[in-house]
Short mmCIF file of C-alpha atoms in Angstrom, two decimals:
data_model
loop_
_atom_site.label_atom_id
_atom_site.label_comp_id
_atom_site.label_asym_id
_atom_site.label_seq_id
_atom_site.Cartn_x
_atom_site.Cartn_y
_atom_site.Cartn_z
CA UNK R 1 0.10 -0.08 -0.09
CA UNK R 2 2.98 2.34 0.73
CA UNK R 3 4.25 1.76 -2.85
CA UNK R 4 0.66 2.33 -4.36
CA UNK R 5 0.89 5.78 -2.40
CA UNK R 6 3.99 8.10 -1.95
CA UNK R 7 6.54 5.12 -1.83
CA UNK R 8 8.04 6.58 1.38
CA UNK R 9 8.79 3.34 3.02
CA UNK R 10 11.38 4.39 5.45
CA UNK R 11 9.03 6.91 7.00
CA UNK R 12 6.12 4.63 7.01
CA UNK R 13 8.53 2.01 8.69
CA UNK R 14 9.47 4.50 11.38
CA UNK R 15 6.03 5.45 12.00
CA UNK R 16 4.84 2.04 12.68
CA UNK R 17 8.09 1.42 14.86
CA UNK R 18 7.54 4.17 17.05
CA UNK R 19 3.88 4.69 16.91
CA UNK R 20 4.04 8.37 15.68
CA UNK R 21 2.11 10.10 12.72
CA UNK R 22 3.91 9.50 9.46
CA UNK R 23 3.32 13.13 8.31
CA UNK R 24 5.51 14.13 11.22
CA UNK R 25 8.57 12.30 9.81
CA UNK R 26 9.74 15.46 7.71
CA UNK R 27 12.70 17.65 7.95
CA UNK R 28 12.50 20.21 10.77
CA UNK R 29 10.32 18.02 12.99
CA UNK R 30 11.93 16.18 15.82
CA UNK R 31 10.39 12.85 14.63
CA UNK R 32 12.52 13.06 11.56
CA UNK R 33 15.40 11.43 13.47
CA UNK R 34 13.18 8.07 13.31
CA UNK R 35 13.66 8.04 9.67
CA UNK R 36 17.31 6.97 9.69
CA UNK R 37 16.44 4.11 12.10
CA UNK R 38 13.37 3.23 9.78
CA UNK R 39 15.54 2.96 6.87
CA UNK R 40 18.21 0.79 8.46
CA UNK R 41 15.30 -1.39 9.74
CA UNK R 42 13.80 -1.68 6.21
CA UNK R 43 17.20 -2.71 4.70
CA UNK R 44 18.47 -4.95 7.51
CA UNK R 45 15.38 -6.96 8.70
CA UNK R 46 13.46 -8.00 5.63
CA UNK R 47 15.15 -11.27 5.33
CA UNK R 48 15.30 -12.29 9.03
CA UNK R 49 18.22 -10.27 10.08
CA UNK R 50 18.85 -9.29 13.74
CA UNK R 51 21.10 -7.10 15.78
CA UNK R 52 24.03 -8.14 13.58
CA UNK R 53 22.39 -7.03 10.46
CA UNK R 54 21.27 -3.69 11.99
CA UNK R 55 24.77 -2.95 13.08
CA UNK R 56 26.29 -3.86 9.63
CA UNK R 57 23.72 -1.64 7.67
CA UNK R 58 23.98 1.16 9.88
CA UNK R 59 26.69 3.22 7.87
CA UNK R 60 25.16 6.61 9.04
CA UNK R 61 25.61 5.96 12.70
CA UNK R 62 21.86 6.15 13.48
CA UNK R 63 22.11 3.29 16.03
CA UNK R 64 25.64 4.12 17.42
CA UNK R 65 24.24 5.56 20.64
CA UNK R 66 21.95 2.42 21.32
CA UNK R 67 22.81 -0.59 23.30
CA UNK R 68 22.37 -4.18 21.65
CA UNK R 69 19.32 -4.49 23.89
CA UNK R 70 17.89 -1.42 22.45
CA UNK R 71 18.76 -2.28 19.06
CA UNK R 72 17.12 -5.89 19.69
CA UNK R 73 13.93 -3.90 20.76
CA UNK R 74 13.81 -2.30 17.41
CA UNK R 75 14.13 -5.81 15.63
CA UNK R 76 11.21 -7.08 17.87
CA UNK R 77 9.19 -3.88 16.98
CA UNK R 78 9.67 -4.33 13.33
CA UNK R 79 8.68 -7.95 13.37
CA UNK R 80 5.49 -7.36 15.05
CA UNK R 81 4.62 -4.48 12.67
CA UNK R 82 5.47 -6.70 9.74
CA UNK R 83 3.77 -9.79 10.38
CA UNK R 84 3.08 -10.86 6.72
CA UNK R 85 6.86 -10.76 6.09
CA UNK R 86 7.71 -12.83 9.12
CA UNK R 87 4.92 -15.24 8.03
CA UNK R 88 6.62 -15.42 4.65
CA UNK R 89 9.87 -16.50 6.15
CA UNK R 90 7.89 -19.46 8.06
CA UNK R 91 6.11 -20.36 4.90
CA UNK R 92 9.17 -20.71 2.74
CA UNK R 93 11.24 -22.72 5.52
CA UNK R 94 8.10 -25.08 6.06
CA UNK R 95 7.68 -25.44 2.36
CA UNK R 96 11.22 -26.17 1.57
CA UNK R 97 11.49 -28.80 4.50
CA UNK R 98 8.22 -30.51 3.62
CA UNK R 99 9.10 -30.57 -0.07
CA UNK R 100 12.56 -32.40 0.95
CA UNK R 101 11.22 -34.72 3.66
CA UNK R 102 7.94 -35.81 1.58
CA UNK R 103 9.31 -35.39 -2.06
CA UNK R 104 6.01 -33.64 -2.92
CA UNK R 105 5.06 -30.51 -4.72
CA UNK R 106 4.50 -27.60 -2.22
CA UNK R 107 3.09 -23.96 -3.07
CA UNK R 108 3.74 -21.72 -0.07
CA UNK R 109 2.15 -18.71 -1.89
CA UNK R 110 0.53 -18.14 -5.40
CA UNK R 111 2.92 -18.33 -8.19
CA UNK R 112 5.56 -19.95 -6.37
CA UNK R 113 6.09 -23.67 -6.50
CA UNK R 114 8.70 -25.85 -4.73
CA UNK R 115 9.59 -29.33 -6.03
CA UNK R 116 12.34 -31.95 -5.54
CA UNK R 117 13.74 -32.64 -9.08
CA UNK R 118 16.43 -34.85 -10.49
CA UNK R 119 19.31 -32.67 -11.52
CA UNK R 120 22.62 -32.99 -13.36
CA UNK R 121 24.27 -36.08 -11.86
CA UNK R 122 24.99 -36.88 -9.21
CA UNK R 123 22.78 -34.18 -7.62
CA UNK R 124 19.08 -33.94 -7.07
CA UNK R 125 17.69 -30.36 -6.81
CA UNK R 126 15.25 -28.30 -4.73
CA UNK R 127 13.77 -26.00 -7.37
CA UNK R 128 11.74 -22.83 -6.69
CA UNK R 129 9.64 -21.89 -9.75
CA UNK R 130 8.94 -18.27 -9.84
CA UNK R 131 5.71 -16.32 -11.12
CA UNK R 132 7.51 -15.68 -14.24
CA UNK R 133 7.82 -19.64 -14.76
CA UNK R 134 11.75 -19.36 -14.41
CA UNK R 135 13.28 -21.66 -11.64
CA UNK R 136 15.95 -21.21 -8.98
CA UNK R 137 17.85 -24.39 -8.37
CA UNK R 138 19.54 -25.52 -5.03
CA UNK R 139 21.80 -28.54 -5.75
CA UNK R 140 22.02 -31.69 -3.43
CA UNK R 141 19.60 -30.35 -0.98
CA UNK R 142 19.21 -31.93 2.42
CA UNK R 143 17.26 -31.24 5.82
CA UNK R 144 18.61 -32.15 9.13
CA UNK R 145 16.45 -33.69 11.90
CA UNK R 146 16.20 -30.12 13.47
CA UNK R 147 14.92 -28.71 10.13
CA UNK R 148 18.22 -27.28 9.29
CA UNK R 149 18.43 -26.66 5.37
CA UNK R 150 21.60 -27.16 3.42
CA UNK R 151 22.72 -27.34 -0.26
CA UNK R 152 25.80 -27.66 -2.40
CA UNK R 153 27.08 -24.39 -3.81
CA UNK R 154 29.94 -24.16 -6.48
CA UNK R 155 32.73 -21.75 -5.29
CA UNK R 156 34.98 -19.74 -7.42
CA UNK R 157 37.84 -21.75 -5.93
CA UNK R 158 37.58 -25.03 -4.12
CA UNK R 159 34.88 -26.74 -5.79
CA UNK R 160 31.46 -27.45 -4.33
CA UNK R 161 30.87 -26.58 -0.59
CA UNK R 162 27.97 -26.94 1.59
CA UNK R 163 25.77 -23.80 2.60
CA UNK R 164 23.21 -23.22 4.98
CA UNK R 165 19.99 -21.69 3.99
CA UNK R 166 16.67 -20.80 5.92
CA UNK R 167 13.40 -19.14 5.62
CA UNK R 168 14.50 -15.48 5.48
CA UNK R 169 17.34 -16.40 3.01
CA UNK R 170 14.92 -18.27 0.77
CA UNK R 171 12.63 -15.15 0.89
CA UNK R 172 15.55 -12.98 -0.08
CA UNK R 173 16.38 -15.22 -3.16
CA UNK R 174 12.87 -15.29 -4.01
CA UNK R 175 12.47 -11.53 -3.81
CA UNK R 176 15.54 -10.63 -5.78
CA UNK R 177 14.91 -13.15 -8.36
CA UNK R 178 11.33 -11.67 -9.03
CA UNK R 179 12.98 -8.28 -9.29
CA UNK R 180 15.44 -9.34 -11.74
CA UNK R 181 12.48 -10.91 -13.83
CA UNK R 182 10.68 -7.48 -13.75
CA UNK R 183 13.76 -5.91 -15.07
CA UNK R 184 14.08 -8.67 -17.74
CA UNK R 185 10.44 -7.98 -18.66
CA UNK R 186 11.27 -4.21 -19.08
CA UNK R 187 14.31 -4.86 -21.11
CA UNK R 188 12.35 -6.99 -23.63
CA UNK R 189 10.00 -4.12 -23.88
CA UNK R 190 12.35 -1.42 -24.25
CA UNK R 191 14.18 -3.53 -27.13
CA UNK R 192 11.02 -4.18 -28.74
CA UNK R 193 10.16 -0.48 -28.84
CA UNK R 194 13.57 0.12 -30.72
CA UNK R 195 15.80 1.37 -27.89
CA UNK R 196 19.48 0.31 -27.57
CA UNK R 197 20.25 -0.85 -24.11
CA UNK R 198 23.88 -0.63 -23.60
CA UNK R 199 24.05 -2.24 -20.30
CA UNK R 200 22.07 -2.38 -17.02
CA UNK R 201 23.00 -2.21 -13.33
CA UNK R 202 20.65 -3.68 -10.67
CA UNK R 203 17.48 -1.94 -11.42
CA UNK R 204 18.82 0.57 -13.86
CA UNK R 205 19.09 0.50 -17.55
CA UNK R 206 21.22 2.73 -19.69
CA UNK R 207 20.40 3.53 -23.16
CA UNK R 208 22.08 5.23 -26.06
CA UNK R 209 19.36 7.22 -28.02
CA UNK R 210 20.09 10.10 -30.29
CA UNK R 211 17.11 12.38 -30.20
CA UNK R 212 16.40 16.17 -30.47
CA UNK R 213 13.79 15.87 -27.55
CA UNK R 214 15.24 13.77 -24.73
CA UNK R 215 12.48 14.70 -22.43
CA UNK R 216 9.86 12.99 -24.62
CA UNK R 217 12.01 9.99 -25.13
CA UNK R 218 12.67 9.71 -21.39
CA UNK R 219 8.89 9.83 -20.59
CA UNK R 220 8.24 7.22 -23.03
CA UNK R 221 11.05 4.89 -21.51
CA UNK R 222 9.64 5.44 -18.07
CA UNK R 223 6.18 4.54 -19.23
CA UNK R 224 7.51 1.29 -20.63
CA UNK R 225 9.35 0.51 -17.66
CA UNK R 226 6.44 1.04 -15.33
CA UNK R 227 4.36 -1.67 -17.01
CA UNK R 228 3.54 -4.71 -14.91
CA UNK R 229 4.42 -8.13 -16.12
CA UNK R 230 1.51 -10.46 -17.12
CA UNK R 231 2.39 -12.72 -14.53
CA UNK R 232 2.22 -10.08 -11.83
CA UNK R 233 -1.03 -7.98 -12.57
CA UNK R 234 -1.40 -5.18 -10.31
CA UNK R 235 2.07 -5.03 -9.18
CA UNK R 236 2.88 -1.25 -8.33
CA UNK R 237 5.91 -0.36 -10.40
CA UNK R 238 7.61 3.07 -10.77
CA UNK R 239 10.54 4.39 -12.59
CA UNK R 240 12.36 7.59 -13.04
CA UNK R 241 15.31 8.75 -15.19
CA UNK R 242 17.65 11.33 -16.42
CA UNK R 243 19.54 12.13 -19.67
CA UNK R 244 23.21 13.36 -20.20
CA UNK R 245 26.09 13.19 -22.60
CA UNK R 246 27.94 10.43 -20.68
CA UNK R 247 26.89 8.03 -17.77
CA UNK R 248 27.41 8.91 -14.33
CA UNK R 249 25.67 8.10 -11.00
CA UNK R 250 23.41 10.68 -9.83
#
């Protein structure tokens, strides 16, 4: 709902954490100090992070004066205020464990399907089919008696190594992969419209375009990038951009 509105997720998070009106989290108001804590919480806690994740994400020092107990209180507040996200961690964990133990197809939420499949020998794979139809693969998966999930991951050096995963990490993989598929959909539409995408960085595309009217071209590009994929009807997407003679970071 925030993204369907003004998109100010840091302010909305801070307002829910501290029980203050969101309209008071603006520059010049004492409550604006909460915004940075809301930002750190948003970036650190969405994938089951805790105090350590908050500390690592706090590059601006918003939490420097707080003890670990006080930071842990922020973590607890955030989880209470974001029950659907916490529930998704549990759903992904339970679905992966159930799929591996029972060898059955599991659908933890609409558009997402987990299966245990035969992979390239000698590995079986846990697969997570995304709403786009693309799959994520976890090679040689295993679940311990305590529900601990592991799989084999190929390292740059040293061959295959065992890696642990859990509900929050699976949620991160799922979220980032869907984000990638949204960008891939936009790239296809941009190329179909005749734009030359020379490279892209995370959620940003870079286009070379000779035009006497860059403002009109930019508006057209933004409209294309805001189109929701057919497999995610109603997904609120927004885009913005700029033009110049050479690439730089704004």
